[in-house]
Structure formats: structure tokens, C-alpha cells
Amino acid sequence: MDFACLEHMRVRNPLVHSITNTVAAHFTANGLLAAGASPIMGNEPDEMADMAAVCEALLINIGTLEQSTIAAMFAAGKAANARGIPVVLDPVGVAATPLRRETVARLLEEIKFAAIRGNAAEIGFIAGEAWQGKGVDAGQGAANAAQIAASVAQKYQCVVAVSGETDYVSDGQSTFTVKNNTPLFPKITASGCLLGAVIAAFLASEQGDDLAAVTAACTFYAVAGETAAQGLDERQSGTFGVKLIDSLAMISAQDLTAKARVEAV
Amino acid sequence: MDFACLEHMRVRNPLVHSITNTVAAHFTANGLLAAGASPIMGNEPDEMADMAAVCEALLINIGTLEQSTIAAMFAAGKAANARGIPVVLDPVGVAATPLRRETVARLLEEIKFAAIRGNAAEIGFIAGEAWQGKGVDAGQGAANAAQIAASVAQKYQCVVAVSGETDYVSDGQSTFTVKNNTPLFPKITASGCLLGAVIAAFLASEQGDDLAAVTAACTFYAVAGETAAQGLDERQSGTFGVKLIDSLAMISAQDLTAKARVEAV
Amino acid sequence: MDFACLEHMRVRNPLVHSITNTVAAHFTANGLLAAGASPIMGNEPDEMADMAAVCEALLINIGTLEQSTIAAMFAAGKAANARGIPVVLDPVGVAATPLRRETVARLLEEIKFAAIRGNAAEIGFIAGEAWQGKGVDAGQGAANAAQIAASVAQKYQCVVAVSGETDYVSDGQSTFTVKNNTPLFPKITASGCLLGAVIAAFLASEQGDDLAAVTAACTFYAVAGETAAQGLDERQSGTFGVKLIDSLAMISAQDLTAKARVEAV
């Protein structure tokens, strides 16, 4: 696999608009800066079309929904679609409440996403909804993250990344696994949220092969996490959060080539 | 004192819904994760009843009030009460403005809290309001944090924790002091806010003896702070904030038994 | 230059009300605490006049505008003006969208600011707007940050700080440069936002000579950054963010006298 796209992203330094949850906002902005992108935040519906005019990618993360933020998500997503800017969906805790379920269902109906990123439960829930529509039992497929990723990717014609001990990235035709990882990732909040933003930055910089861009983003992030965790106890999540930001700036394309554990399924 | 409840909490890994201020959100989520609980945030009134259906404790922190968040607090609090889930109130800066005073007064009237946590000024203010109703001068009692804690606990039939150099925890009948502490706590923002969330996690895991649960939570948090501060200059608050998160994961029930300085008043 | 004002600020420990963006809130509160001030946040329009009654300075930062926050900014700004409390404007990304441009234009019309802080692009944009009113081409002046600072300071009768590799601070008559700096500042998010809050704290403590107060605040912040960056690789932005908070507490007036590189233009 070719990781030159990391360098492309850093050269391009894309401006990524994140509509994200209040918990993840600061960490996401610092992580994007460290990785080599430029962050901009904003949730005001009136401003969304104008933001799309200056940004190169959009992240929609539903971690802390409010009615006005939901309106902003639709306004921003439609404006980004109209301009051909890649849009990433992070359906945080989608199964937890009807508001989250309905918002994600409507987003998937009205916005064209370039990528969806979530954990196995979140993507599995979306897969289940898709399958129920076809009379298929969600439970069956939940056993296999690769199938779930491919199924959601086919349904929504986009790239899907399922994050976990192993990441699965699929465009519905081809699926890759990324086995770089650290048990410290689930110990910090917003680690998945930041990955969603990093995926958006890669998509902004590598238009044409979205599967390669998302796989590279997941690999870059996982290798940065592995590197940050070196020498740390699994309980040092505070220190890990700080070192992860450092690592996002330090990892090079050569490091990725040396350390990546990516395979086609 | 028995600190097995720390292990109970970690085994149970309770899902704690925090309606908290924008300053404390990220730190609170990371701190809950480190301590061994699971955080979820959300301030949208429409979602509150559904959140109560999946959560095991609720924190209401008034640090940055907005009208829609206030509506969310009442919706979430009532739903939690209906389901018997413990609710913790953190009346941040209650005396500062009429909006805060009135919101806290209404919350105390309409929601049944399992615990209230604040500093001496905040709990003293609530005590004063309670006493004024009985024609008692608030100023008199303000001299004695133990009395203030007991008084508010009696009035609202809950456990009250007054945080400070010494913590006072009372259910109105019995009162404990926790003398573990570090001068670095007041040097970081949201240190009290995170304690409120940790108290909620302990209450979710130890139903039946709320006084023991809150006292254990305060002791756990104070010992984690003491440990994090070891070797630090009092001015290293940035470093302390990171190490506190590490310590919350590292402190064990045995550490508490060895280090706790808890006494009945 | 006399840096006793740092000690004055720490003795006074001013309560600074920040209406700031969701990305910067936690970092700003921790930074104010470390520097020696007291933070309070709040964006609810109903609460703004009451906050002005207890606070000693106000920061208005437009980084993540929402309609209700805009209403809060006007309410808080007018209340602060009525009470003679210094108000600082940070026009984050003012050129990015019409909402930001119009909000800043209205704020500058309706609120009297003691200081405006931004980067060269932001202050240059405000200068351009001012100059267009006089038929002058904005592009011309954009070449010279000192002229831009002075021009905006004259137009709005306040102190203007242009942050960058060199800071320019002007009251329209006299202009100072601050050459202390570190390339790590632009690698962390909210570093400019925190400086805006620190300027507010200095203005609260040194009423009478606003130019000296703002210059001292910029110098203090830049020296803290230089000190925090010692021994760090330019890519260690996570670590830098933590050490910057430590440094804000550690830098003394004597350190400033020894390290300041401030000059009259």
C-alpha cells in the first residue's frame, strides 16, 4: 500500500469543517492541526452554506445532538454535496435513542456521504436497519464486521470504516483490514471522533480513490496510536491523549510503510 | 471503611449521563472512562427520557446554563426519578446570578437528588436559602461546613458533599470528613465537576448505602489527586490535569484502604 | 518596560467572563486559572447582565457563533460597557462567512471595546472594512501589521494586538512589537483564544494604561510559550499545550524583565 497520501494531505493542509459533539471539539481541532490539516468548527445553520464555500471536507458527528445542530448538519451536508466536497458521517451511539436513530436515517437519506465511520455496534445497527428493509435479520450479519462494512458501503455507495481492535474498511467491493492498534484507544474519549475528522482530511486530499484514502487514514491513525502508547501502562490514558497528538505530527509516510499491517480481506 | 465499592463500580462500568457545562465536558468524559465508568453526554430535551432508559446515573451540572439545557435538565431529572436512577446535582456558581439561583431552586423542588456536590460557598448558599425559609441566618452556619452539609442533606433528604481542603459528606444523620487532598485541585478547572460525575458512577453501582458510596467516591477522587500531585510543583496544573486522569485508572481499592484519611465527625 | 502588572493581576485575581467558542472553552479556563485569574463562562442571554455585575472583564470570541450566543454577546457587552468593565474582542475567522463579518461589524458599532486581538488576516480584514469606508484599498495596508494595528486602533479608539511571529500592539498613537515567540503556538488550537482572555485579565487589573496592559499580556503569554517550548520538537504540540499551562503559572515579573523582547516601533 502507498502512503504518499499522508504527504499529499500535509501539503494540501485541507480546511476541514467539523460539526461535532461538545466533548470532542477541542481534541478534534488539536488532532487535525497535528496531523497536518486545518480545523474549523461551527454549528449555526445560517452559516453552513458559507462554510462549505471555503472548506474542503465536512465531518458530521452526532455525539451530542441539539435541534439547532441537526438543522446545521442538513444545511452543511447539502451545501457540501452541491459543491462536491467529501462528507463523513460518524453515527456516535446511533442505537441509543430514537432522536439519534431518526437523525441518522434522515442524514443517510438526504446527504451523500463519502465515508461512514463507527464502531461495530454503530455500523452494525445501520446495517441492521438496511437489512430489515430487505427482510434480512440484522443479528446474522453482526457476527462479521467485514460483511457489515461491505453491506453498509453497498447500500449507501460509500466507504465504510468499522473501528475496533481490527479496523475494517470497505467500499462494498473490496475490504481491507488494519491490524495496527493499541488498547489505549478505547480508554480515551473522542478517539473515534478524531479519526472521523482525519478521514475527512484524507478524503479532501486524495479525491478519486476514496477506499485508499480512508484505509490510509485509519492506518495512519492506528500507527500514531501504537507509537503514542509505547512504554505506557494501559491505565495511563491521560498521558496517552497528549502523546497521541504528538504522534499525529510525527508519523511520516515512511513510518507507515514500515509499520502498517494492512491486508485485503 | 470498605472500598470494595470502587471495584464494584469498575465491574459494573455504569453508563453515566452528564448534562454538564461546555468547559468540563471533555475532561469529565475522560475522567469517567479512566475511573472505570462509561460516559454519555447530551443536552437535547427531546432525547432525555430515552437517555434515562439506557443510563444508570445522571449528573446535572449548571456551570453553563442555556434555556434549552435547563429544559433538558428537568426532562432528564424527572425521567431518571421515574426509573429510580440516582441523580447528582452540582450547583456550580449558584449564587452568581438569578438564573442560577432560580434554576437550582426549581431543580431542588421538582427533582429528587441522591446527592448534591459543591464547594462550601455553593452548599452554604443552598443552606442559607433553606434556613431563610425557617428564619435562620445563613451567615451563622456558614462557619461550619459539617453543619452546612448536614443541614442541606436533611432538607433535601439526600447525601451532600462539600468539597474543599477537607471534604464533608453527610446524609443529615452521619457526617464523614475526607482529609486527602492536594492544593493542585483548585488550580485546574472542572476538577469539582468531574468529582460530581464520579459520585454519580459510585451511586449507580452501590445502591442502598448512598452515604458510603459518596464518601468512597470523594475519597477515591482525593487519593487520585494526591497521587497525581506527587513530585509536582504547585504551579504545574497542566501536568496535574493529565496525571489525574492516569491516577483515576491506577488507584485500587487496596490503595484507598492504605491511604484514606476518612473519619466520622 | 515594567511588568509589575503581572503581579497586580495575580493579586487581584480578576473574574473574567469569557463568551468563547466550544473548542477553546476548557483550555481558556485552565489557562486563566494558571495565569492567576478566575474564569467564568456562560452564553445565556438572560444571564449576561447579572454576570457583568460580578465580573471584572469580558471576552467576546466569535469562534463558534450561534444565534443565541450572538444575542448573549450584545447583552453582555452592553452591560459591561454600562459598568465600565473592559471588553476584549477576538474576531476569529471574521472573513470566513457573512455571519461572522456582520456580527463583528455590529459588535464594533454597538459595543465599546478596550482591546481587539486577532491574527494579521483578521485584523487586516477589519482594517480593510474600515478603509473601504474611506475609499482606501485594504490591500495596500495589509503589507504592514504595525500600520494595520494602528489604523484599527484609531478607528475604534482601543488597543489592537496583532498576533503572529512578531506581535504588534498599538493604541493608534504608539505601537510596540513583541518578538518573543515559538513556532509551536500555531500548532495548537485556541492559543490565540486564550491570549484574548489573558489580555482581558490584564486590562481588569491595570485600568488607566490599556496599551501597557495589553503589551504586557502579550509579552507574558509569548514568554510563557517560549519557556514551554524549550526542549520540545516542533511537532510535540500535545506536550506543548500541557506545558504552556504550567508555564503560565511559573513565569514571574522578573522572568519577563529578563526575557522580554519588546520595542517601540
PDB file of N, CA, C and O in Angstrom, chain C residues 169-212:
ATOM      1  N   VAL C 169       1.308  45.684  18.952  1.00  0.00           N
ATOM      2  CA  VAL C 169       0.288  46.197  19.870  1.00  0.00           C
ATOM      3  C   VAL C 169       0.260  47.714  19.744  1.00  0.00           C
ATOM      4  O   VAL C 169       1.304  48.370  19.914  1.00  0.00           O
ATOM      5  N   SER C 170      -0.906  48.257  19.439  1.00  0.00           N
ATOM      6  CA  SER C 170      -0.986  49.696  19.178  1.00  0.00           C
ATOM      7  C   SER C 170      -2.236  50.301  19.783  1.00  0.00           C
ATOM      8  O   SER C 170      -3.289  49.653  19.832  1.00  0.00           O
ATOM      9  N   ASP C 171      -2.117  51.543  20.221  1.00  0.00           N
ATOM     10  CA  ASP C 171      -3.314  52.294  20.625  1.00  0.00           C
ATOM     11  C   ASP C 171      -3.639  53.374  19.587  1.00  0.00           C
ATOM     12  O   ASP C 171      -4.469  54.251  19.844  1.00  0.00           O
ATOM     13  N   GLY C 172      -2.974  53.285  18.460  1.00  0.00           N
ATOM     14  CA  GLY C 172      -3.246  54.257  17.402  1.00  0.00           C
ATOM     15  C   GLY C 172      -2.234  55.385  17.407  1.00  0.00           C
ATOM     16  O   GLY C 172      -2.035  56.054  16.395  1.00  0.00           O
ATOM     17  N   GLN C 173      -1.596  55.589  18.546  1.00  0.00           N
ATOM     18  CA  GLN C 173      -0.557  56.621  18.680  1.00  0.00           C
ATOM     19  C   GLN C 173       0.814  55.950  18.760  1.00  0.00           C
ATOM     20  O   GLN C 173       1.704  56.257  17.973  1.00  0.00           O
ATOM     21  N   SER C 174       0.944  55.062  19.734  1.00  0.00           N
ATOM     22  CA  SER C 174       2.199  54.338  19.933  1.00  0.00           C
ATOM     23  C   SER C 174       1.975  52.876  19.579  1.00  0.00           C
ATOM     24  O   SER C 174       0.876  52.348  19.779  1.00  0.00           O
ATOM     25  N   THR C 175       3.043  52.254  19.062  1.00  0.00           N
ATOM     26  CA  THR C 175       2.951  50.843  18.708  1.00  0.00           C
ATOM     27  C   THR C 175       4.177  50.111  19.233  1.00  0.00           C
ATOM     28  O   THR C 175       5.302  50.623  19.122  1.00  0.00           O
ATOM     29  N   PHE C 176       3.950  48.938  19.838  1.00  0.00           N
ATOM     30  CA  PHE C 176       5.054  48.113  20.323  1.00  0.00           C
ATOM     31  C   PHE C 176       5.105  46.808  19.537  1.00  0.00           C
ATOM     32  O   PHE C 176       4.064  46.291  19.106  1.00  0.00           O
ATOM     33  N   THR C 177       6.310  46.276  19.409  1.00  0.00           N
ATOM     34  CA  THR C 177       6.456  44.919  18.890  1.00  0.00           C
ATOM     35  C   THR C 177       6.891  44.012  20.039  1.00  0.00           C
ATOM     36  O   THR C 177       7.654  44.424  20.907  1.00  0.00           O
ATOM     37  N   VAL C 178       6.386  42.786  20.002  1.00  0.00           N
ATOM     38  CA  VAL C 178       6.796  41.748  20.960  1.00  0.00           C
ATOM     39  C   VAL C 178       7.382  40.623  20.124  1.00  0.00           C
ATOM     40  O   VAL C 178       6.663  40.011  19.323  1.00  0.00           O
ATOM     41  N   LYS C 179       8.676  40.374  20.284  1.00  0.00           N
ATOM     42  CA  LYS C 179       9.336  39.393  19.423  1.00  0.00           C
ATOM     43  C   LYS C 179       9.524  38.045  20.093  1.00  0.00           C
ATOM     44  O   LYS C 179      10.065  37.122  19.480  1.00  0.00           O
ATOM     45  N   ASN C 180       9.117  37.903  21.332  1.00  0.00           N
ATOM     46  CA  ASN C 180       9.124  36.567  21.941  1.00  0.00           C
ATOM     47  C   ASN C 180       8.103  35.722  21.197  1.00  0.00           C
ATOM     48  O   ASN C 180       7.034  36.209  20.827  1.00  0.00           O
ATOM     49  N   ASN C 181       8.423  34.456  21.006  1.00  0.00           N
ATOM     50  CA  ASN C 181       7.509  33.609  20.226  1.00  0.00           C
ATOM     51  C   ASN C 181       8.024  32.176  20.201  1.00  0.00           C
ATOM     52  O   ASN C 181       9.164  31.904  20.571  1.00  0.00           O
ATOM     53  N   THR C 182       7.169  31.255  19.777  1.00  0.00           N
ATOM     54  CA  THR C 182       7.586  29.896  19.476  1.00  0.00           C
ATOM     55  C   THR C 182       6.770  29.397  18.291  1.00  0.00           C
ATOM     56  O   THR C 182       5.563  29.694  18.221  1.00  0.00           O
ATOM     57  N   PRO C 183       7.394  28.649  17.398  1.00  0.00           N
ATOM     58  CA  PRO C 183       6.616  28.100  16.274  1.00  0.00           C
ATOM     59  C   PRO C 183       5.554  27.098  16.717  1.00  0.00           C
ATOM     60  O   PRO C 183       4.724  26.689  15.912  1.00  0.00           O
ATOM     61  N   LEU C 184       5.569  26.719  18.008  1.00  0.00           N
ATOM     62  CA  LEU C 184       4.539  25.780  18.475  1.00  0.00           C
ATOM     63  C   LEU C 184       3.180  26.448  18.698  1.00  0.00           C
ATOM     64  O   LEU C 184       2.151  25.768  18.731  1.00  0.00           O
ATOM     65  N   PHE C 185       3.163  27.765  18.866  1.00  0.00           N
ATOM     66  CA  PHE C 185       1.866  28.424  19.093  1.00  0.00           C
ATOM     67  C   PHE C 185       0.833  28.087  18.004  1.00  0.00           C
ATOM     68  O   PHE C 185      -0.280  27.670  18.330  1.00  0.00           O
ATOM     69  N   PRO C 186       1.163  28.260  16.725  1.00  0.00           N
ATOM     70  CA  PRO C 186       0.127  27.960  15.719  1.00  0.00           C
ATOM     71  C   PRO C 186      -0.183  26.470  15.560  1.00  0.00           C
ATOM     72  O   PRO C 186      -1.115  26.116  14.842  1.00  0.00           O
ATOM     73  N   LYS C 187       0.570  25.614  16.262  1.00  0.00           N
ATOM     74  CA  LYS C 187       0.322  24.163  16.159  1.00  0.00           C
ATOM     75  C   LYS C 187      -0.750  23.685  17.138  1.00  0.00           C
ATOM     76  O   LYS C 187      -1.163  22.530  17.076  1.00  0.00           O
ATOM     77  N   ILE C 188      -1.124  24.527  18.091  1.00  0.00           N
ATOM     78  CA  ILE C 188      -2.224  24.145  18.987  1.00  0.00           C
ATOM     79  C   ILE C 188      -3.423  25.042  18.716  1.00  0.00           C
ATOM     80  O   ILE C 188      -3.280  26.217  18.402  1.00  0.00           O
ATOM     81  N   THR C 189      -4.576  24.458  18.828  1.00  0.00           N
ATOM     82  CA  THR C 189      -5.795  25.237  18.650  1.00  0.00           C
ATOM     83  C   THR C 189      -6.029  26.074  19.908  1.00  0.00           C
ATOM     84  O   THR C 189      -5.571  25.719  20.988  1.00  0.00           O
ATOM     85  N   ALA C 190      -6.689  27.181  19.742  1.00  0.00           N
ATOM     86  CA  ALA C 190      -7.110  28.027  20.865  1.00  0.00           C
ATOM     87  C   ALA C 190      -5.981  28.777  21.523  1.00  0.00           C
ATOM     88  O   ALA C 190      -6.174  29.397  22.563  1.00  0.00           O
ATOM     89  N   SER C 191      -4.783  28.784  20.923  1.00  0.00           N
ATOM     90  CA  SER C 191      -3.709  29.531  21.592  1.00  0.00           C
ATOM     91  C   SER C 191      -3.985  31.028  21.499  1.00  0.00           C
ATOM     92  O   SER C 191      -3.756  31.761  22.461  1.00  0.00           O
ATOM     93  N   GLY C 192      -4.507  31.486  20.375  1.00  0.00           N
ATOM     94  CA  GLY C 192      -4.891  32.888  20.275  1.00  0.00           C
ATOM     95  C   GLY C 192      -6.087  33.205  21.162  1.00  0.00           C
ATOM     96  O   GLY C 192      -6.152  34.262  21.798  1.00  0.00           O
ATOM     97  N   CYS C 193      -7.031  32.277  21.234  1.00  0.00           N
ATOM     98  CA  CYS C 193      -8.237  32.482  22.054  1.00  0.00           C
ATOM     99  C   CYS C 193      -7.870  32.679  23.519  1.00  0.00           C
ATOM    100  O   CYS C 193      -8.423  33.539  24.201  1.00  0.00           O
ATOM    101  N   LEU C 194      -6.935  31.865  23.998  1.00  0.00           N
ATOM    102  CA  LEU C 194      -6.511  32.013  25.392  1.00  0.00           C
ATOM    103  C   LEU C 194      -5.822  33.360  25.605  1.00  0.00           C
ATOM    104  O   LEU C 194      -6.039  34.021  26.627  1.00  0.00           O
ATOM    105  N   LEU C 195      -5.005  33.793  24.632  1.00  0.00           N
ATOM    106  CA  LEU C 195      -4.355  35.104  24.774  1.00  0.00           C
ATOM    107  C   LEU C 195      -5.404  36.205  24.918  1.00  0.00           C
ATOM    108  O   LEU C 195      -5.251  37.119  25.742  1.00  0.00           O
ATOM    109  N   GLY C 196      -6.487  36.119  24.166  1.00  0.00           N
ATOM    110  CA  GLY C 196      -7.554  37.118  24.304  1.00  0.00           C
ATOM    111  C   GLY C 196      -8.077  37.194  25.733  1.00  0.00           C
ATOM    112  O   GLY C 196      -8.316  38.281  26.269  1.00  0.00           O
ATOM    113  N   ALA C 197      -8.230  36.040  26.365  1.00  0.00           N
ATOM    114  CA  ALA C 197      -8.716  36.008  27.752  1.00  0.00           C
ATOM    115  C   ALA C 197      -7.671  36.566  28.717  1.00  0.00           C
ATOM    116  O   ALA C 197      -8.009  37.254  29.687  1.00  0.00           O
ATOM    117  N   VAL C 198      -6.398  36.269  28.447  1.00  0.00           N
ATOM    118  CA  VAL C 198      -5.325  36.796  29.305  1.00  0.00           C
ATOM    119  C   VAL C 198      -5.260  38.321  29.187  1.00  0.00           C
ATOM    120  O   VAL C 198      -5.069  39.033  30.183  1.00  0.00           O
ATOM    121  N   ILE C 199      -5.451  38.838  27.976  1.00  0.00           N
ATOM    122  CA  ILE C 199      -5.497  40.300  27.787  1.00  0.00           C
ATOM    123  C   ILE C 199      -6.624  40.892  28.639  1.00  0.00           C
ATOM    124  O   ILE C 199      -6.446  41.911  29.306  1.00  0.00           O
ATOM    125  N   ALA C 200      -7.771  40.243  28.641  1.00  0.00           N
ATOM    126  CA  ALA C 200      -8.899  40.730  29.450  1.00  0.00           C
ATOM    127  C   ALA C 200      -8.527  40.775  30.929  1.00  0.00           C
ATOM    128  O   ALA C 200      -8.858  41.730  31.637  1.00  0.00           O
ATOM    129  N   ALA C 201      -7.807  39.756  31.406  1.00  0.00           N
ATOM    130  CA  ALA C 201      -7.404  39.713  32.818  1.00  0.00           C
ATOM    131  C   ALA C 201      -6.440  40.851  33.151  1.00  0.00           C
ATOM    132  O   ALA C 201      -6.544  41.466  34.219  1.00  0.00           O
ATOM    133  N   PHE C 202      -5.515  41.126  32.252  1.00  0.00           N
ATOM    134  CA  PHE C 202      -4.580  42.236  32.492  1.00  0.00           C
ATOM    135  C   PHE C 202      -5.315  43.581  32.471  1.00  0.00           C
ATOM    136  O   PHE C 202      -5.041  44.451  33.290  1.00  0.00           O
ATOM    137  N   LEU C 203      -6.241  43.747  31.540  1.00  0.00           N
ATOM    138  CA  LEU C 203      -6.985  45.014  31.469  1.00  0.00           C
ATOM    139  C   LEU C 203      -7.808  45.238  32.731  1.00  0.00           C
ATOM    140  O   LEU C 203      -7.969  46.372  33.191  1.00  0.00           O
ATOM    141  N   ALA C 204      -8.313  44.155  33.309  1.00  0.00           N
ATOM    142  CA  ALA C 204      -9.114  44.276  34.535  1.00  0.00           C
ATOM    143  C   ALA C 204      -8.271  44.767  35.701  1.00  0.00           C
ATOM    144  O   ALA C 204      -8.783  45.348  36.654  1.00  0.00           O
ATOM    145  N   SER C 205      -6.980  44.516  35.619  1.00  0.00           N
ATOM    146  CA  SER C 205      -6.108  44.734  36.774  1.00  0.00           C
ATOM    147  C   SER C 205      -5.283  45.998  36.659  1.00  0.00           C
ATOM    148  O   SER C 205      -4.625  46.400  37.608  1.00  0.00           O
ATOM    149  N   GLU C 206      -5.292  46.619  35.479  1.00  0.00           N
ATOM    150  CA  GLU C 206      -4.350  47.726  35.242  1.00  0.00           C
ATOM    151  C   GLU C 206      -5.081  48.856  34.537  1.00  0.00           C
ATOM    152  O   GLU C 206      -4.671  49.314  33.493  1.00  0.00           O
ATOM    153  N   GLN C 207      -6.227  49.248  35.094  1.00  0.00           N
ATOM    154  CA  GLN C 207      -7.008  50.254  34.392  1.00  0.00           C
ATOM    155  C   GLN C 207      -6.277  51.592  34.400  1.00  0.00           C
ATOM    156  O   GLN C 207      -5.711  52.007  35.388  1.00  0.00           O
ATOM    157  N   GLY C 208      -6.284  52.225  33.265  1.00  0.00           N
ATOM    158  CA  GLY C 208      -5.606  53.514  33.159  1.00  0.00           C
ATOM    159  C   GLY C 208      -4.614  53.532  32.011  1.00  0.00           C
ATOM    160  O   GLY C 208      -4.568  54.475  31.246  1.00  0.00           O
ATOM    161  N   ASP C 209      -3.840  52.481  31.868  1.00  0.00           N
ATOM    162  CA  ASP C 209      -2.906  52.429  30.743  1.00  0.00           C
ATOM    163  C   ASP C 209      -3.129  51.121  29.974  1.00  0.00           C
ATOM    164  O   ASP C 209      -2.425  50.141  30.153  1.00  0.00           O
ATOM    165  N   ASP C 210      -4.117  51.156  29.103  1.00  0.00           N
ATOM    166  CA  ASP C 210      -4.510  49.934  28.386  1.00  0.00           C
ATOM    167  C   ASP C 210      -3.414  49.450  27.446  1.00  0.00           C
ATOM    168  O   ASP C 210      -3.236  48.238  27.274  1.00  0.00           O
ATOM    169  N   LEU C 211      -2.677  50.361  26.844  1.00  0.00           N
ATOM    170  CA  LEU C 211      -1.619  49.946  25.927  1.00  0.00           C
ATOM    171  C   LEU C 211      -0.548  49.151  26.686  1.00  0.00           C
ATOM    172  O   LEU C 211      -0.102  48.092  26.234  1.00  0.00           O
ATOM    173  N   ALA C 212      -0.173  49.639  27.854  1.00  0.00           N
ATOM    174  CA  ALA C 212       0.820  48.914  28.666  1.00  0.00           C
ATOM    175  C   ALA C 212       0.267  47.555  29.100  1.00  0.00           C
ATOM    176  O   ALA C 212       0.983  46.540  29.082  1.00  0.00           O
TER     177      ALA C 212
END
